[in-house]
Amino acid sequence: MTDSLAGGPSLPQERRLVTEIPGPGSLERLDRKKAHVADGVGTMLPVFVVAAGGGVIVDVDGNSLIDLGSGIAVASVGNAAPSVVRNVQEQVAAFTHTCFMITPYDGYVDVCAALGELTPGDHAKKSALFNSGAEAVENAVKVARVATGRDAVAVFDHAYHGRTNLTMAMTAKNMPYKQGFGPFAGEVYRAPMSYPFRDGLTGEQAATRAIDVLDKQVGASNLACVVIEPIQGEGGFVVPAPGFLPAIAAWCTANDVVFIADEIQSGFCRTGDWFASDFEGVVPDLVTTAKGIAGGLPLAGVTGRADLMDSVHVGGLGGTYGGNPVACAAALGAIDEMRTHDLVGRAREIGTLMEGRLRTLAADHPVIADIRGRGAMMAIELCAPGTANPDPVRTAAVSAYCHQHGIVTLTCGTWGNVFRFLPPLSISDGLLHEGFDVVAEAFAATA
Ligand code: PLZ
């Protein structure tokens, strides 16, 4: 067992392997999981966690793993970040729940005010808070439908928006997200995404192609909204070619279609801006947020033009737990951490370091066909050398090596052939380098 169960940045910042991965303590617990947890809930790297912080995750056997995933871009301020812990402890001792729709409290309003300040654009904005990313996306669509009086929703190839019924319809990939779970919500239409590695189009060309599909197959006057991840997450960290997002946003504005940026994975400093939309100066009508917003507690938001947000009748938006006081306190702590430690700047530094390491790696391993991403949201796509044929087998082999050697790495992509790197912004350069040393070993060992 580990000597300290306290997490946070004071945990020893080291990779330390004292057993096989998973070790005996985790294997024993995996049997309990098998007995009591539904098989449909998978685990990618089955070590049971007792503490985490800075850039490491410590398991029940005393292994300390380097975290290059942040629990899928959630623990961006670091696990058990001090200001999150402090705010949560104070709030949890004061009151844990009243339901904001019954008797309100300051934390909810403070988070909405912060969202209004931090999201792109200087216009009048309002927000509503929810529990999960999928719920935020559902509610953004509800707002857009009421505001426009239209039904149709446009999404893109490779999109990921969640696992609820409407968001499954909006998500592109069948296995594992949709298989057998239909029928899905109607009036969801899919347009081609800008995917520079695969389509070779400029942003303008790709936008013209997408707009043509929407115009001809749906009709702008039927569209309530276009929903897009400014950098796609689960779909493969696809970064659209420059000019694509501004052209789609401009077309939406010209046709009174609500432009919704799903910043659930890309938001809150991750890409080296507060939001990925900021990079090209795109100002969405609505922005959905979750994940990084609250340092690990479940919270999500829809933020956008006050006139759109206020188009919904009183009582039309809500939920028992949406904007829970403890989650709001955590968010205020996380946002404070991002501001005081300039995590936007830190994400850029991490991006420069990771991109350098990945370029060196790609020079030695032609299976790495593309390097993309921004800031602390970087990825490599693996294909048979010299082709665009996805290589999910090599991806899985590299991944398994990393896991066995104490690095938490995640994969993604429509073909499961993309390695994504989402380290906590609290990780040290030293640990990052060590993590990428192991990734390099993994490529060499599986060549
Ligand atoms: N929109 C852009 O990335 C969540 C999903 C993991 P929830 N991505 C991780 C999994 O396999 O379930 C996500 C996202 C974008 C929406 C969501 C949904 O957010 O909080 O998982 O509902």
Coordinates of C-alpha atoms and ligand atoms in Angstrom, one line a residue:
M1 CA 0.0 0.0 0.0
T2 CA 1.0 3.6 -0.5
D3 CA 2.3 5.5 2.5
S4 CA 0.0 8.5 1.9
L5 CA -3.7 8.4 0.9
A6 CA -3.9 12.2 0.6
G7 CA -3.9 13.3 -3.1
G8 CA -3.2 16.6 -4.7
P9 CA 0.0 18.2 -5.9
S10 CA 2.0 17.1 -2.8
L11 CA 2.0 13.4 -3.8
P12 CA 5.5 12.3 -4.8
Q13 CA 5.7 13.3 -8.5
E14 CA 7.3 10.1 -9.8
R15 CA 6.6 7.0 -11.9
R16 CA 6.9 4.1 -9.5
L17 CA 6.1 0.5 -10.4
V18 CA 6.2 -2.0 -7.6
T19 CA 4.0 -4.7 -9.1
E20 CA 2.8 -5.8 -12.5
I21 CA 0.0 -3.6 -13.9
P22 CA -2.6 -4.4 -12.7
G23 CA -1.2 -5.6 -9.4
P24 CA -2.7 -8.1 -7.0
G25 CA -4.8 -5.6 -5.1
S26 CA -6.3 -4.3 -8.4
L27 CA -6.9 -7.9 -9.7
E28 CA -8.8 -8.8 -6.5
R29 CA -10.9 -5.7 -6.9
L30 CA -11.5 -6.5 -10.6
D31 CA -13.2 -9.7 -9.5
R32 CA -15.5 -7.7 -7.2
K33 CA -16.2 -5.3 -10.1
K34 CA -17.0 -8.3 -12.3
A35 CA -19.5 -9.6 -9.7
H36 CA -21.2 -6.3 -9.0
V37 CA -20.8 -3.8 -11.9
A38 CA -22.6 -4.2 -15.2
D39 CA -20.3 -5.5 -17.9
G40 CA -21.4 -2.6 -20.2
V41 CA -19.3 -0.3 -18.0
G42 CA -15.8 -1.0 -19.2
T43 CA -12.4 0.0 -17.8
M44 CA -9.5 0.8 -20.0
L45 CA -6.6 0.6 -17.5
P46 CA -7.9 -1.4 -14.5
V47 CA -5.8 -0.2 -11.6
F48 CA -7.9 0.8 -8.7
V49 CA -7.0 4.3 -7.6
V50 CA -6.4 5.6 -4.0
A51 CA -4.9 9.0 -4.7
A52 CA -4.0 11.4 -7.5
G53 CA -2.6 14.8 -8.1
G54 CA -0.1 16.9 -10.0
G55 CA 0.7 14.5 -12.8
V56 CA 0.3 11.1 -11.2
I57 CA -2.3 8.5 -10.2
V58 CA -1.5 6.1 -7.3
D59 CA -3.1 2.7 -7.2
V60 CA -4.0 0.3 -4.3
D61 CA -0.8 -1.7 -4.9
G62 CA 1.4 1.5 -4.4
N63 CA 2.2 2.0 -8.1
S64 CA 2.4 5.6 -9.2
L65 CA 1.4 6.1 -12.9
I66 CA 2.0 9.2 -15.0
D67 CA -1.3 10.7 -16.1
L68 CA -1.5 11.7 -19.7
G69 CA -5.4 11.6 -19.8
S70 CA -6.8 13.7 -16.9
G71 CA -9.8 11.4 -16.7
I72 CA -10.7 12.4 -20.3
A73 CA -9.8 16.1 -20.0
V74 CA -11.5 16.6 -16.7
A75 CA -8.8 17.1 -14.1
S76 CA -7.2 19.9 -16.1
V77 CA -6.3 21.8 -12.9
G78 CA -4.9 18.6 -11.5
N79 CA -6.5 16.0 -9.3
A80 CA -7.5 17.2 -5.8
A81 CA -6.3 20.7 -6.7
P82 CA -5.9 22.8 -3.5
S83 CA -8.5 25.5 -4.3
V84 CA -11.0 22.9 -5.4
V85 CA -10.5 20.8 -2.2
R86 CA -10.8 23.9 0.0
N87 CA -14.0 25.2 -1.7
V88 CA -15.6 21.8 -1.7
Q89 CA -14.8 21.2 2.0
E90 CA -16.3 24.6 3.0
Q91 CA -19.4 24.1 0.9
V92 CA -20.0 20.5 1.9
A93 CA -20.0 21.5 5.5
A94 CA -22.4 24.5 4.9
F95 CA -25.0 22.7 2.8
T96 CA -25.0 20.0 0.1
H97 CA -28.2 20.6 -1.8
T98 CA -31.3 22.7 -1.9
C99 CA -32.2 22.4 -5.6
F100 CA -31.5 25.8 -7.3
M101 CA -35.1 25.7 -8.7
I102 CA -36.5 25.6 -5.2
T103 CA -34.2 27.9 -3.1
P104 CA -31.2 29.4 -4.9
Y105 CA -27.7 30.1 -3.7
D106 CA -24.7 32.3 -4.8
G107 CA -22.4 29.6 -6.2
Y108 CA -24.7 28.9 -9.1
V109 CA -25.0 32.5 -10.1
D110 CA -21.2 33.0 -9.6
V111 CA -20.5 30.2 -12.0
C112 CA -22.9 31.6 -14.6
A113 CA -21.3 35.0 -14.3
A114 CA -17.8 33.5 -14.8
L115 CA -19.0 31.5 -17.8
G116 CA -20.3 34.8 -19.3
E117 CA -17.0 36.4 -18.8
L118 CA -14.8 33.6 -20.0
T119 CA -16.6 32.3 -23.1
P120 CA -15.9 33.9 -26.4
G121 CA -17.5 37.3 -27.2
D122 CA -18.4 40.5 -25.3
H123 CA -22.2 40.4 -25.9
A124 CA -24.8 39.9 -23.2
K125 CA -24.8 36.3 -22.1
K126 CA -26.7 34.0 -19.8
S127 CA -26.1 30.4 -18.6
A128 CA -27.9 27.4 -17.2
L129 CA -26.2 24.6 -15.4
F130 CA -26.5 20.8 -15.7
N131 CA -24.8 17.6 -14.5
S132 CA -23.1 16.1 -17.6
G133 CA -21.9 17.1 -21.0
A134 CA -24.7 15.2 -22.7
E135 CA -27.3 17.0 -20.7
A136 CA -25.7 20.4 -21.7
V137 CA -25.8 19.4 -25.4
E138 CA -29.5 18.3 -25.1
N139 CA -30.4 21.6 -23.4
A140 CA -28.5 23.7 -26.0
V141 CA -30.6 22.0 -28.7
K142 CA -33.8 22.7 -26.6
V143 CA -32.9 26.4 -26.5
A144 CA -32.1 26.6 -30.2
R145 CA -35.4 24.9 -31.1
V146 CA -37.5 27.3 -29.0
A147 CA -35.6 30.3 -30.1
T148 CA -35.9 29.5 -33.9
G149 CA -39.1 27.6 -33.9
R150 CA -37.3 25.0 -36.1
D151 CA -36.6 21.3 -35.6
A152 CA -33.5 20.2 -37.5
V153 CA -30.1 19.7 -35.9
A154 CA -26.9 19.5 -37.9
V155 CA -23.8 17.7 -36.7
F156 CA -20.6 16.4 -38.4
D157 CA -18.8 13.2 -39.3
H158 CA -16.8 11.8 -36.4
A159 CA -18.7 14.0 -33.9
Y160 CA -19.2 12.9 -30.3
H161 CA -21.9 14.6 -28.2
G162 CA -22.9 12.0 -25.6
R163 CA -24.8 8.8 -24.7
T164 CA -28.4 10.0 -24.1
N165 CA -31.0 9.4 -26.8
L166 CA -30.7 12.7 -28.6
T167 CA -26.9 12.9 -28.2
M168 CA -26.5 9.3 -29.4
A169 CA -28.2 10.4 -32.5
M170 CA -25.8 13.3 -32.7
T171 CA -22.7 11.1 -32.1
A172 CA -21.3 9.6 -35.3
K173 CA -19.6 6.3 -34.2
N174 CA -21.8 3.3 -33.8
M175 CA -19.6 0.9 -31.8
P176 CA -19.7 1.1 -28.7
Y177 CA -21.9 4.2 -28.3
K178 CA -25.0 3.4 -30.3
Q179 CA -25.0 -0.3 -31.2
G180 CA -28.4 -1.8 -30.3
F181 CA -29.6 1.3 -28.5
G182 CA -31.9 2.8 -31.2
P183 CA -34.4 4.0 -32.3
F184 CA -32.6 7.4 -32.0
A185 CA -34.1 10.9 -31.9
G186 CA -35.1 12.2 -35.3
E187 CA -34.3 15.4 -37.2
V188 CA -30.5 15.0 -36.8
Y189 CA -28.5 15.5 -40.0
R190 CA -24.8 14.8 -40.5
A191 CA -22.5 17.0 -42.7
P192 CA -18.9 16.2 -43.7
M193 CA -16.3 17.5 -41.3
S194 CA -13.1 19.3 -42.3
Y195 CA -10.4 16.6 -41.8
P196 CA -7.2 18.0 -43.4
F197 CA -5.2 14.7 -43.1
R198 CA -7.9 12.8 -44.9
D199 CA -9.6 15.3 -47.3
G200 CA -6.7 17.6 -48.2
L201 CA -9.2 20.5 -48.5
T202 CA -8.8 24.0 -47.3
G203 CA -11.1 25.3 -44.6
E204 CA -13.1 27.2 -47.2
Q205 CA -13.5 24.2 -49.5
A206 CA -14.5 21.9 -46.7
A207 CA -17.0 24.5 -45.4
T208 CA -18.5 24.9 -48.9
R209 CA -18.9 21.1 -49.1
A210 CA -20.6 20.9 -45.7
I211 CA -22.9 23.9 -46.4
D212 CA -23.9 22.4 -49.7
V213 CA -25.0 19.2 -47.9
L214 CA -27.0 21.2 -45.3
D215 CA -28.6 23.5 -47.9
K216 CA -29.5 20.7 -50.3
Q217 CA -30.4 17.9 -47.9
V218 CA -31.9 19.8 -45.0
G219 CA -32.6 23.4 -46.1
A220 CA -31.3 26.3 -43.9
S221 CA -34.8 27.4 -43.1
N222 CA -35.5 24.1 -41.3
L223 CA -32.3 24.2 -39.2
A224 CA -32.5 25.2 -35.6
C225 CA -28.8 24.7 -35.0
V226 CA -25.4 23.5 -36.1
V227 CA -23.5 21.8 -33.3
I228 CA -19.8 21.3 -33.7
E229 CA -16.7 20.5 -31.6
P230 CA -14.1 23.2 -32.6
I231 CA -11.5 20.4 -32.1
Q232 CA -13.2 17.0 -32.1
G233 CA -12.6 14.8 -29.1
E234 CA -13.6 11.1 -29.2
G235 CA -13.8 11.3 -33.0
G236 CA -10.0 11.6 -33.2
F237 CA -8.8 15.1 -32.2
V238 CA -9.6 16.3 -35.7
V239 CA -8.6 19.9 -36.0
P240 CA -10.6 21.5 -38.9
A241 CA -8.5 23.4 -41.5
P242 CA -8.2 27.2 -40.8
G243 CA -11.2 29.0 -42.1
F244 CA -13.7 26.1 -41.7
L245 CA -15.2 27.2 -38.4
P246 CA -15.5 30.9 -39.3
A247 CA -17.2 30.0 -42.6
I248 CA -19.7 27.7 -40.9
A249 CA -20.4 30.3 -38.2
A250 CA -20.9 33.0 -40.8
W251 CA -23.3 30.8 -42.8
C252 CA -25.3 30.1 -39.6
T253 CA -25.5 33.8 -38.8
A254 CA -26.6 34.7 -42.3
N255 CA -29.4 32.0 -42.1
D256 CA -30.5 32.6 -38.5
V257 CA -29.3 29.1 -37.6
V258 CA -27.9 28.9 -34.0
F259 CA -24.2 28.1 -34.0
I260 CA -23.4 25.9 -31.0
A261 CA -19.8 25.1 -30.1
D262 CA -19.5 21.9 -28.1
E263 CA -16.4 22.9 -26.0
I264 CA -17.0 20.1 -23.5
Q265 CA -13.6 18.5 -24.2
S266 CA -11.7 21.4 -25.7
G267 CA -12.7 24.1 -23.2
F268 CA -11.2 25.6 -20.0
C269 CA -7.6 26.2 -21.0
R270 CA -7.1 22.8 -22.6
T271 CA -6.0 24.1 -26.1
G272 CA -4.0 27.0 -24.9
D273 CA -6.9 29.4 -25.1
W274 CA -9.8 29.6 -22.7
F275 CA -11.9 27.9 -25.4
A276 CA -10.9 26.4 -28.7
S277 CA -13.2 28.7 -30.6
D278 CA -11.0 31.7 -29.4
F279 CA -8.2 30.5 -31.7
E280 CA -9.9 31.7 -34.8
G281 CA -11.9 34.4 -33.1
V282 CA -15.2 32.5 -33.6
V283 CA -18.0 33.7 -31.4
P284 CA -20.6 30.9 -31.0
D285 CA -24.2 31.8 -30.3
L286 CA -24.2 29.0 -27.6
V287 CA -21.3 27.2 -25.9
T288 CA -21.6 23.9 -24.1
T289 CA -19.1 23.2 -21.3
A290 CA -18.4 20.4 -18.8
K291 CA -15.4 18.2 -17.9
G292 CA -12.6 20.7 -17.1
I293 CA -15.0 23.2 -15.6
A294 CA -15.1 21.8 -12.0
G295 CA -11.8 20.0 -11.4
G296 CA -13.5 16.6 -11.3
L297 CA -17.0 17.3 -9.9
P298 CA -19.9 16.7 -12.2
L299 CA -21.0 20.1 -13.6
A300 CA -21.9 21.3 -17.1
G301 CA -23.2 24.5 -18.6
V302 CA -24.9 26.1 -21.6
T303 CA -23.8 29.7 -22.1
G304 CA -24.7 32.1 -24.8
R305 CA -26.6 35.0 -26.2
A306 CA -29.0 36.3 -23.6
D307 CA -31.8 36.7 -26.1
L308 CA -31.6 33.1 -27.1
M309 CA -31.2 31.7 -23.6
D310 CA -34.2 33.8 -22.5
S311 CA -36.4 32.5 -25.2
V312 CA -37.3 29.5 -23.1
H313 CA -40.4 29.8 -20.8
V314 CA -39.8 29.8 -17.0
G315 CA -39.5 26.2 -15.8
G316 CA -38.4 24.9 -19.2
L317 CA -34.8 24.4 -18.2
G318 CA -33.6 22.7 -15.0
G319 CA -33.1 19.4 -13.2
T320 CA -32.9 18.2 -9.6
Y321 CA -29.1 18.5 -9.3
G322 CA -28.1 20.9 -12.1
G323 CA -25.6 23.4 -10.6
N324 CA -25.3 21.5 -7.4
P325 CA -23.7 23.8 -4.7
V326 CA -20.7 21.5 -4.1
A327 CA -20.0 21.2 -7.9
C328 CA -20.3 25.0 -8.2
A329 CA -17.9 25.6 -5.4
A330 CA -15.5 23.2 -7.1
A331 CA -15.9 25.1 -10.4
L332 CA -15.1 28.4 -8.7
G333 CA -12.0 26.9 -7.2
A334 CA -11.0 25.4 -10.6
I335 CA -11.5 28.7 -12.4
D336 CA -9.5 30.5 -9.7
E337 CA -6.7 27.9 -10.2
M338 CA -6.8 28.5 -14.0
R339 CA -6.6 32.3 -13.6
T340 CA -3.9 32.5 -10.8
H341 CA -1.6 29.9 -12.4
D342 CA -2.1 31.1 -16.0
L343 CA -3.1 27.6 -17.1
V344 CA -3.8 29.0 -20.6
G345 CA -0.1 29.7 -20.8
R346 CA 0.8 26.4 -19.2
A347 CA -1.3 24.5 -21.8
R348 CA 0.7 26.3 -24.6
E349 CA 4.0 25.3 -23.0
I350 CA 2.8 21.7 -22.6
G351 CA 1.7 21.7 -26.3
T352 CA 5.1 22.9 -27.5
L353 CA 6.8 20.2 -25.4
M354 CA 4.5 17.4 -26.6
E355 CA 4.6 18.5 -30.2
G356 CA 8.4 18.4 -30.2
R357 CA 8.4 14.9 -28.7
L358 CA 5.8 13.7 -31.2
R359 CA 7.7 15.1 -34.2
T360 CA 10.9 13.4 -33.2
L361 CA 8.9 10.2 -32.7
A362 CA 7.2 10.4 -36.1
A363 CA 10.6 10.9 -37.8
D364 CA 11.6 7.4 -36.5
H365 CA 8.2 5.7 -37.0
P366 CA 6.5 6.1 -40.3
V367 CA 3.3 4.5 -38.8
I368 CA 2.7 7.9 -37.4
A369 CA 0.8 9.5 -40.3
D370 CA -0.4 12.7 -38.7
I371 CA 0.3 14.9 -35.7
R372 CA -2.4 17.3 -34.7
G373 CA -4.0 19.2 -31.9
R374 CA -3.4 22.4 -30.0
G375 CA -2.0 23.1 -26.6
A376 CA -2.4 20.3 -24.1
M377 CA -4.8 18.5 -26.6
M378 CA -2.5 16.7 -29.0
A379 CA -2.8 13.5 -30.9
I380 CA -1.1 11.2 -33.4
E381 CA -2.9 9.1 -36.0
L382 CA -1.5 5.7 -36.9
C383 CA -1.8 4.3 -40.4
A384 CA 0.0 1.7 -42.5
P385 CA 3.2 3.6 -43.6
G386 CA 2.7 5.8 -46.7
T387 CA -1.1 5.3 -46.7
A388 CA -4.2 6.6 -44.9
N389 CA -5.2 3.1 -43.9
P390 CA -5.9 3.1 -40.2
D391 CA -3.8 0.8 -38.0
P392 CA -5.8 0.1 -34.8
V393 CA -3.8 -3.0 -34.1
R394 CA -0.5 -1.2 -33.7
T395 CA -2.4 1.5 -31.7
A396 CA -3.7 -1.1 -29.3
A397 CA -0.2 -2.6 -28.9
V398 CA 1.5 0.7 -28.2
S399 CA -1.3 1.5 -25.8
A400 CA -0.9 -1.8 -23.9
Y401 CA 2.8 -1.3 -23.6
C402 CA 2.3 2.2 -22.1
H403 CA -0.3 0.9 -19.6
Q404 CA 2.0 -1.9 -18.5
H405 CA 4.8 0.6 -18.0
G406 CA 2.9 3.0 -15.9
I407 CA 1.6 5.6 -18.3
V408 CA -2.1 6.4 -18.6
T409 CA -2.7 7.1 -22.3
L410 CA -6.0 7.2 -24.1
T411 CA -6.9 6.3 -27.7
C412 CA -9.8 7.7 -29.8
G413 CA -10.9 8.1 -33.4
T414 CA -13.5 6.6 -35.6
W415 CA -11.1 3.8 -36.5
G416 CA -9.6 3.5 -33.0
N417 CA -6.2 4.5 -34.4
V418 CA -5.5 7.8 -32.7
F419 CA -3.4 8.3 -29.6
R420 CA -4.5 11.3 -27.7
F421 CA -2.6 13.2 -25.0
L422 CA -4.5 15.2 -22.4
P423 CA -2.2 15.6 -19.5
P424 CA -3.3 17.6 -16.4
L425 CA -2.0 21.2 -16.7
S426 CA -0.4 20.6 -13.3
I427 CA 2.0 18.0 -14.6
S428 CA 5.8 18.8 -14.5
D429 CA 8.0 18.9 -17.6
G430 CA 10.0 16.1 -16.1
L431 CA 7.1 13.8 -15.8
L432 CA 5.9 14.7 -19.3
H433 CA 9.3 13.9 -20.7
E434 CA 9.4 10.6 -18.8
G435 CA 5.9 9.8 -20.2
F436 CA 7.0 10.4 -23.7
D437 CA 10.2 8.4 -23.2
V438 CA 7.9 5.4 -22.4
V439 CA 5.7 6.2 -25.4
A440 CA 8.9 6.1 -27.6
E441 CA 9.9 2.8 -26.0
A442 CA 6.4 1.5 -26.8
F443 CA 6.8 2.4 -30.5
A444 CA 10.2 0.8 -30.6
A445 CA 9.1 -2.4 -28.8
T446 CA 6.1 -2.9 -31.0
A447 CA 7.8 -2.1 -34.3
Ligands
PLZ1 N1 -19.3 16.5 -26.0 C1 -17.2 17.0 -27.0 O1 -16.1 15.0 -25.4 C2 -17.6 13.5 -23.4 C3 -17.0 10.5 -23.3 C4 -16.5 9.2 -22.7 P1 -20.6 13.6 -20.7 N2 -16.5 12.8 -23.9 C5 -16.1 11.6 -23.1 C6 -17.4 8.1 -22.8 O2 -17.0 7.1 -23.5 O3 -18.6 8.2 -22.4 C7 -18.2 14.5 -24.3 C8 -17.4 15.2 -25.2 C9 -18.0 16.2 -26.0 C10 -20.1 15.8 -25.1 C11 -19.6 14.8 -24.2 C12 -20.5 14.2 -23.2 O4 -20.1 14.5 -21.9 O5 -20.2 14.4 -19.5 O6 -19.8 12.3 -20.8 O7 -22.0 13.4 -20.8

